[in-house]
Amino acid sequence: MNAKANVSGISAIAMWSLLALFTSATTGIKPFQMLALTFFVGALIGFAFIAHRGKTGWVKLKQPPRAWVLGVGGLFGYHFFYFTALSNAPVADASLIAYLWPLLIVVFSAFLPGERLRWFHMVGAFMGLGGATLLVASKGEFSFSSQFAWGYMAACACALIWSLYSVLNRTQGHVPTETVAGFCLLTAILGAFSHMMFESWVDPTFTQWLAIIALGAGPVGASFYAWDYGTKHGNIHFLGVCSYGAPLFSTLFLTMAGQAEVTIHLVAACLLITSGAVLGSLDMFKKARA
């Protein structure tokens, strides 16, 4: 574990916080169309870096099938089931279930070699979940009903897929982060196929193209390279707890952009998530003192 990797993981969380703000500028664009376009931009960024490295960079793409299945399965699988959940269940319900992934990361990481789950990791994660619940609740009423069962199962699937991807990625430390460029490209291709099967093309406006490029360069591009490095070499418990900062900062960015208001829910969520992150990183503070 190293500080650079922790910073890398946190930077991914920070970029994901901009997802809602940038996505608000792409209203009308179909989900899988967005997936294909943004991940293609994200892939181009990675390939540009690889090309700059020359032959040594391209060689790094040659990895065993297991690494590709994990990478593409994690990136495409999460987004496929997330969009499916939002299409088959109320947004508030689906969002809350989907945001179980940070808590699951903390739990699943206990099964990794050399990792130990402590009480403050779990308490910190549950505090983060509580804060995220407040944010989701402030945007809509929960209406859990059996008629949305498929949507709920899809939301559970995306939470399970992303948490397992993040934790299992820890075992792939030998796979260079440059490989994420290939993962993004295959995800873009699968997204394009899904778009052709389930959607019709919508012509983006100039502003929407700018937003798509911004998304591909940040929240749906560079963020996955940063998360890859962070989960492979950083404090996985700490990153799991800190992941609950994404919905918090997302709301804060929307507030600064005039698209949301400061409410008691936001203040309470801020206190819960921040306190949870501090509590969840107690082992880091102890090591720093030592």
GROMACS .gro file of C-alpha atoms in nm:
model
  290
    1MET     CA    1   0.000   0.000   0.000
    2ASN     CA    2   0.130   0.349  -0.077
    3ALA     CA    3   0.012   0.706  -0.050
    4LYS     CA    4   0.036   0.762  -0.426
    5ALA     CA    5  -0.212   0.481  -0.488
    6ASN     CA    6  -0.453   0.617  -0.225
    7VAL     CA    7  -0.440   0.960  -0.389
    8SER     CA    8  -0.502   0.793  -0.724
    9GLY     CA    9  -0.811   0.616  -0.590
   10ILE     CA   10  -0.945   0.934  -0.431
   11SER     CA   11  -0.893   1.123  -0.758
   12ALA     CA   12  -1.115   0.864  -0.928
   13ILE     CA   13  -1.386   0.924  -0.667
   14ALA     CA   14  -1.350   1.301  -0.722
   15MET     CA   15  -1.394   1.256  -1.097
   16TRP     CA   16  -1.703   1.041  -1.044
   17SER     CA   17  -1.845   1.330  -0.842
   18LEU     CA   18  -1.858   1.531  -1.165
   19LEU     CA   19  -2.056   1.263  -1.347
   20ALA     CA   20  -2.402   1.400  -1.266
   21LEU     CA   21  -2.305   1.758  -1.352
   22PHE     CA   22  -2.159   1.667  -1.692
   23THR     CA   23  -2.435   1.416  -1.766
   24SER     CA   24  -2.699   1.685  -1.707
   25ALA     CA   25  -2.565   1.852  -2.023
   26THR     CA   26  -2.638   1.540  -2.230
   27THR     CA   27  -3.011   1.512  -2.163
   28GLY     CA   28  -3.179   1.318  -2.441
   29ILE     CA   29  -2.880   1.103  -2.536
   30LYS     CA   30  -2.954   0.732  -2.492
   31PRO     CA   31  -2.768   0.550  -2.208
   32PHE     CA   32  -2.586   0.290  -2.418
   33GLN     CA   33  -2.506   0.550  -2.682
   34MET     CA   34  -2.344   0.754  -2.406
   35LEU     CA   35  -2.164   0.445  -2.279
   36ALA     CA   36  -2.016   0.370  -2.621
   37LEU     CA   37  -1.908   0.727  -2.694
   38THR     CA   38  -1.761   0.813  -2.355
   39PHE     CA   39  -1.570   0.487  -2.317
   40PHE     CA   40  -1.434   0.530  -2.669
   41VAL     CA   41  -1.295   0.869  -2.565
   42GLY     CA   42  -1.154   0.708  -2.250
   43ALA     CA   43  -0.989   0.438  -2.461
   44LEU     CA   44  -0.833   0.697  -2.692
   45ILE     CA   45  -0.671   0.869  -2.394
   46GLY     CA   46  -0.512   0.543  -2.285
   47PHE     CA   47  -0.398   0.450  -2.634
   48ALA     CA   48  -0.244   0.795  -2.681
   49PHE     CA   49  -0.036   0.737  -2.369
   50ILE     CA   50   0.059   0.386  -2.485
   51ALA     CA   51   0.159   0.515  -2.830
   52HIS     CA   52   0.378   0.776  -2.664
   53ARG     CA   53   0.558   0.496  -2.481
   54GLY     CA   54   0.628   0.317  -2.808
   55LYS     CA   55   0.666  -0.059  -2.847
   56THR     CA   56   0.707  -0.114  -2.472
   57GLY     CA   57   0.363   0.038  -2.419
   58TRP     CA   58   0.181  -0.184  -2.671
   59VAL     CA   59   0.341  -0.498  -2.528
   60LYS     CA   60   0.166  -0.429  -2.197
   61LEU     CA   61  -0.171  -0.498  -2.360
   62LYS     CA   62  -0.077  -0.863  -2.393
   63GLN     CA   63  -0.232  -1.003  -2.076
   64PRO     CA   64  -0.396  -1.336  -1.982
   65PRO     CA   65  -0.769  -1.383  -2.058
   66ARG     CA   66  -0.855  -1.368  -1.687
   67ALA     CA   67  -0.737  -1.007  -1.668
   68TRP     CA   68  -0.950  -0.911  -1.970
   69VAL     CA   69  -1.259  -1.090  -1.841
   70LEU     CA   70  -1.227  -0.913  -1.505
   71GLY     CA   71  -1.162  -0.571  -1.657
   72VAL     CA   72  -1.426  -0.573  -1.930
   73GLY     CA   73  -1.673  -0.762  -1.712
   74GLY     CA   74  -1.634  -0.503  -1.437
   75LEU     CA   75  -1.661  -0.194  -1.656
   76PHE     CA   76  -1.933  -0.308  -1.896
   77GLY     CA   77  -2.117  -0.533  -1.651
   78TYR     CA   78  -2.160  -0.256  -1.394
   79HIS     CA   79  -2.292  -0.002  -1.644
   80PHE     CA   80  -2.517  -0.251  -1.824
   81PHE     CA   81  -2.697  -0.351  -1.505
   82TYR     CA   82  -2.700   0.007  -1.373
   83PHE     CA   83  -2.883   0.133  -1.681
   84THR     CA   84  -3.112  -0.170  -1.666
   85ALA     CA   85  -3.191  -0.093  -1.301
   86LEU     CA   86  -3.276   0.271  -1.373
   87SER     CA   87  -3.505   0.160  -1.656
   88ASN     CA   88  -3.695  -0.092  -1.445
   89ALA     CA   89  -3.718   0.065  -1.097
   90PRO     CA   90  -3.763   0.409  -0.939
   91VAL     CA   91  -3.439   0.608  -0.952
   92ALA     CA   92  -3.421   0.656  -0.574
   93ASP     CA   93  -3.464   0.284  -0.506
   94ALA     CA   94  -3.219   0.171  -0.772
   95SER     CA   95  -2.958   0.431  -0.674
   96LEU     CA   96  -2.965   0.332  -0.308
   97ILE     CA   97  -2.925  -0.039  -0.386
   98ALA     CA   98  -2.651   0.028  -0.640
   99TYR     CA   99  -2.461   0.234  -0.384
  100LEU     CA  100  -2.407  -0.071  -0.168
  101TRP     CA  101  -2.083  -0.129  -0.361
  102PRO     CA  102  -1.855   0.076  -0.130
  103LEU     CA  103  -1.982  -0.122   0.171
  104LEU     CA  104  -1.936  -0.449  -0.019
  105ILE     CA  105  -1.579  -0.349  -0.107
  106VAL     CA  106  -1.501  -0.308   0.263
  107VAL     CA  107  -1.658  -0.647   0.343
  108PHE     CA  108  -1.511  -0.845   0.052
  109SER     CA  109  -1.163  -0.701   0.102
  110ALA     CA  110  -1.141  -0.897   0.428
  111PHE     CA  111  -1.095  -1.211   0.217
  112LEU     CA  112  -0.786  -1.075   0.041
  113PRO     CA  113  -0.442  -1.206   0.145
  114GLY     CA  114  -0.281  -0.979   0.402
  115GLU     CA  115  -0.597  -0.775   0.462
  116ARG     CA  116  -0.783  -0.756   0.792
  117LEU     CA  117  -1.132  -0.619   0.847
  118ARG     CA  118  -1.153  -0.408   1.163
  119TRP     CA  119  -1.460  -0.277   1.343
  120PHE     CA  120  -1.391   0.084   1.244
  121HIS     CA  121  -1.384  -0.014   0.875
  122MET     CA  122  -1.738  -0.150   0.902
  123VAL     CA  123  -1.872   0.136   1.116
  124GLY     CA  124  -1.718   0.389   0.879
  125ALA     CA  125  -1.872   0.213   0.578
  126PHE     CA  126  -2.218   0.205   0.738
  127MET     CA  127  -2.189   0.574   0.825
  128GLY     CA  128  -2.109   0.642   0.461
  129LEU     CA  129  -2.408   0.433   0.353
  130GLY     CA  130  -2.625   0.632   0.593
  131GLY     CA  131  -2.505   0.957   0.439
  132ALA     CA  132  -2.566   0.828   0.086
  133THR     CA  133  -2.915   0.717   0.190
  134LEU     CA  134  -2.994   1.069   0.311
  135LEU     CA  135  -2.884   1.215  -0.021
  136VAL     CA  136  -3.088   0.968  -0.225
  137ALA     CA  137  -3.391   1.013   0.003
  138SER     CA  138  -3.379   1.389  -0.047
  139LYS     CA  139  -3.418   1.342  -0.425
  140GLY     CA  140  -3.721   1.117  -0.419
  141GLU     CA  141  -3.938   0.894  -0.204
  142PHE     CA  142  -3.858   0.526  -0.175
  143SER     CA  143  -4.128   0.303  -0.319
  144PHE     CA  144  -3.995  -0.050  -0.286
  145SER     CA  145  -4.246  -0.281  -0.455
  146SER     CA  146  -4.241  -0.631  -0.600
  147GLN     CA  147  -4.338  -0.493  -0.940
  148PHE     CA  148  -3.987  -0.349  -0.966
  149ALA     CA  149  -3.817  -0.677  -0.874
  150TRP     CA  150  -3.619  -0.699  -1.199
  151GLY     CA  151  -3.490  -0.346  -1.151
  152TYR     CA  152  -3.388  -0.423  -0.792
  153MET     CA  153  -3.206  -0.739  -0.900
  154ALA     CA  154  -3.023  -0.543  -1.168
  155ALA     CA  155  -2.920  -0.281  -0.909
  156CYS     CA  156  -2.793  -0.558  -0.680
  157ALA     CA  157  -2.602  -0.706  -0.972
  158CYS     CA  158  -2.426  -0.380  -1.054
  159ALA     CA  159  -2.330  -0.327  -0.687
  160LEU     CA  160  -2.198  -0.682  -0.667
  161ILE     CA  161  -2.010  -0.660  -0.997
  162TRP     CA  162  -1.833  -0.333  -0.918
  163SER     CA  163  -1.736  -0.433  -0.565
  164LEU     CA  164  -1.602  -0.771  -0.682
  165TYR     CA  165  -1.416  -0.607  -0.969
  166SER     CA  166  -1.256  -0.356  -0.733
  167VAL     CA  167  -1.155  -0.619  -0.477
  168LEU     CA  168  -1.039  -0.885  -0.724
  169ASN     CA  169  -0.842  -0.618  -0.906
  170ARG     CA  170  -0.616  -0.625  -0.601
  171THR     CA  171  -0.497  -0.970  -0.711
  172GLN     CA  172  -0.401  -0.833  -1.054
  173GLY     CA  173  -0.117  -0.611  -0.938
  174HIS     CA  174   0.105  -0.758  -1.210
  175VAL     CA  175  -0.130  -0.629  -1.482
  176PRO     CA  176  -0.023  -0.276  -1.584
  177THR     CA  177  -0.278   0.005  -1.571
  178GLU     CA  178  -0.223   0.071  -1.942
  179THR     CA  179  -0.438  -0.237  -2.007
  180VAL     CA  180  -0.743  -0.037  -1.896
  181ALA     CA  181  -0.731   0.129  -2.240
  182GLY     CA  182  -0.816  -0.207  -2.393
  183PHE     CA  183  -1.089  -0.265  -2.135
  184CYS     CA  184  -1.243   0.072  -2.223
  185LEU     CA  185  -1.233  -0.002  -2.597
  186LEU     CA  186  -1.408  -0.338  -2.559
  187THR     CA  187  -1.662  -0.178  -2.324
  188ALA     CA  188  -1.728   0.088  -2.589
  189ILE     CA  189  -1.780  -0.183  -2.853
  190LEU     CA  190  -2.019  -0.377  -2.629
  191GLY     CA  191  -2.198  -0.051  -2.551
  192ALA     CA  192  -2.234   0.015  -2.925
  193PHE     CA  193  -2.386  -0.331  -2.979
  194SER     CA  194  -2.626  -0.274  -2.689
  195HIS     CA  195  -2.719   0.064  -2.835
  196MET     CA  196  -2.798  -0.092  -3.174
  197MET     CA  197  -3.008  -0.363  -3.009
  198PHE     CA  198  -3.209  -0.154  -2.761
  199GLU     CA  199  -3.193   0.211  -2.870
  200SER     CA  200  -3.204   0.449  -3.165
  201TRP     CA  201  -2.929   0.703  -3.241
  202VAL     CA  202  -2.973   1.060  -3.118
  203ASP     CA  203  -2.764   1.331  -3.283
  204PRO     CA  204  -2.576   1.519  -3.006
  205THR     CA  205  -2.558   1.897  -3.023
  206PHE     CA  206  -2.222   2.076  -3.015
  207THR     CA  207  -2.258   2.135  -2.640
  208GLN     CA  208  -2.346   1.771  -2.585
  209TRP     CA  209  -2.039   1.659  -2.781
  210LEU     CA  210  -1.826   1.875  -2.551
  211ALA     CA  211  -1.991   1.714  -2.248
  212ILE     CA  212  -1.936   1.366  -2.394
  213ILE     CA  213  -1.567   1.441  -2.448
  214ALA     CA  214  -1.540   1.583  -2.095
  215LEU     CA  215  -1.706   1.271  -1.953
  216GLY     CA  216  -1.474   1.044  -2.150
  217ALA     CA  217  -1.171   1.242  -2.039
  218GLY     CA  218  -1.268   1.237  -1.672
  219PRO     CA  219  -1.556   1.055  -1.496
  220VAL     CA  220  -1.584   0.784  -1.764
  221GLY     CA  221  -1.222   0.770  -1.872
  222ALA     CA  222  -0.927   0.879  -1.663
  223SER     CA  223  -1.116   0.781  -1.348
  224PHE     CA  224  -1.093   0.410  -1.434
  225TYR     CA  225  -0.717   0.428  -1.484
  226ALA     CA  226  -0.687   0.601  -1.147
  227TRP     CA  227  -0.919   0.351  -0.977
  228ASP     CA  228  -0.726   0.061  -1.128
  229TYR     CA  229  -0.398   0.182  -0.981
  230GLY     CA  230  -0.559   0.275  -0.650
  231THR     CA  231  -0.731  -0.058  -0.589
  232LYS     CA  232  -0.421  -0.254  -0.688
  233HIS     CA  233  -0.174  -0.072  -0.466
  234GLY     CA  234  -0.368   0.142  -0.215
  235ASN     CA  235  -0.561   0.088   0.109
  236ILE     CA  236  -0.871  -0.092  -0.018
  237HIS     CA  237  -1.069  -0.041   0.306
  238PHE     CA  238  -0.997   0.331   0.301
  239LEU     CA  239  -1.094   0.368  -0.065
  240GLY     CA  240  -1.414   0.172  -0.007
  241VAL     CA  241  -1.526   0.402   0.275
  242CYS     CA  242  -1.419   0.716   0.087
  243SER     CA  243  -1.625   0.609  -0.215
  244TYR     CA  244  -1.935   0.734  -0.034
  245GLY     CA  245  -1.793   1.080  -0.091
  246ALA     CA  246  -1.892   1.055  -0.460
  247PRO     CA  247  -2.267   1.119  -0.413
  248LEU     CA  248  -2.189   1.386  -0.155
  249PHE     CA  249  -1.952   1.586  -0.373
  250SER     CA  250  -2.175   1.524  -0.673
  251THR     CA  251  -2.455   1.702  -0.489
  252LEU     CA  252  -2.218   1.980  -0.383
  253PHE     CA  253  -2.106   2.036  -0.744
  254LEU     CA  254  -2.469   2.046  -0.858
  255THR     CA  255  -2.539   2.298  -0.582
  256MET     CA  256  -2.252   2.522  -0.694
  257ALA     CA  257  -2.386   2.499  -1.050
  258GLY     CA  258  -2.730   2.609  -0.932
  259GLN     CA  259  -2.889   2.271  -1.007
  260ALA     CA  260  -2.946   2.172  -0.643
  261GLU     CA  261  -3.003   2.343  -0.308
  262VAL     CA  262  -2.832   2.321   0.029
  263THR     CA  263  -3.063   2.127   0.260
  264ILE     CA  264  -3.050   1.969   0.603
  265HIS     CA  265  -3.014   1.634   0.426
  266LEU     CA  266  -2.698   1.757   0.254
  267VAL     CA  267  -2.546   1.890   0.576
  268ALA     CA  268  -2.625   1.571   0.768
  269ALA     CA  269  -2.492   1.355   0.483
  270CYS     CA  270  -2.173   1.561   0.476
  271LEU     CA  271  -2.116   1.502   0.847
  272LEU     CA  272  -2.191   1.128   0.825
  273ILE     CA  273  -1.976   1.060   0.519
  274THR     CA  274  -1.683   1.272   0.638
  275SER     CA  275  -1.690   1.114   0.984
  276GLY     CA  276  -1.718   0.769   0.829
  277ALA     CA  277  -1.418   0.832   0.605
  278VAL     CA  278  -1.208   0.948   0.900
  279LEU     CA  279  -1.314   0.650   1.110
  280GLY     CA  280  -1.253   0.407   0.825
  281SER     CA  281  -0.896   0.530   0.787
  282LEU     CA  282  -0.792   0.493   1.152
  283ASP     CA  283  -0.538   0.225   1.063
  284MET     CA  284  -0.365   0.470   0.828
  285PHE     CA  285  -0.339   0.729   1.104
  286LYS     CA  286  -0.198   0.468   1.343
  287LYS     CA  287   0.067   0.364   1.091
  288ALA     CA  288   0.158   0.727   1.028
  289ARG     CA  289   0.217   0.782   1.401
  290ALA     CA  290   0.426   0.468   1.423
   0.00000   0.00000   0.00000
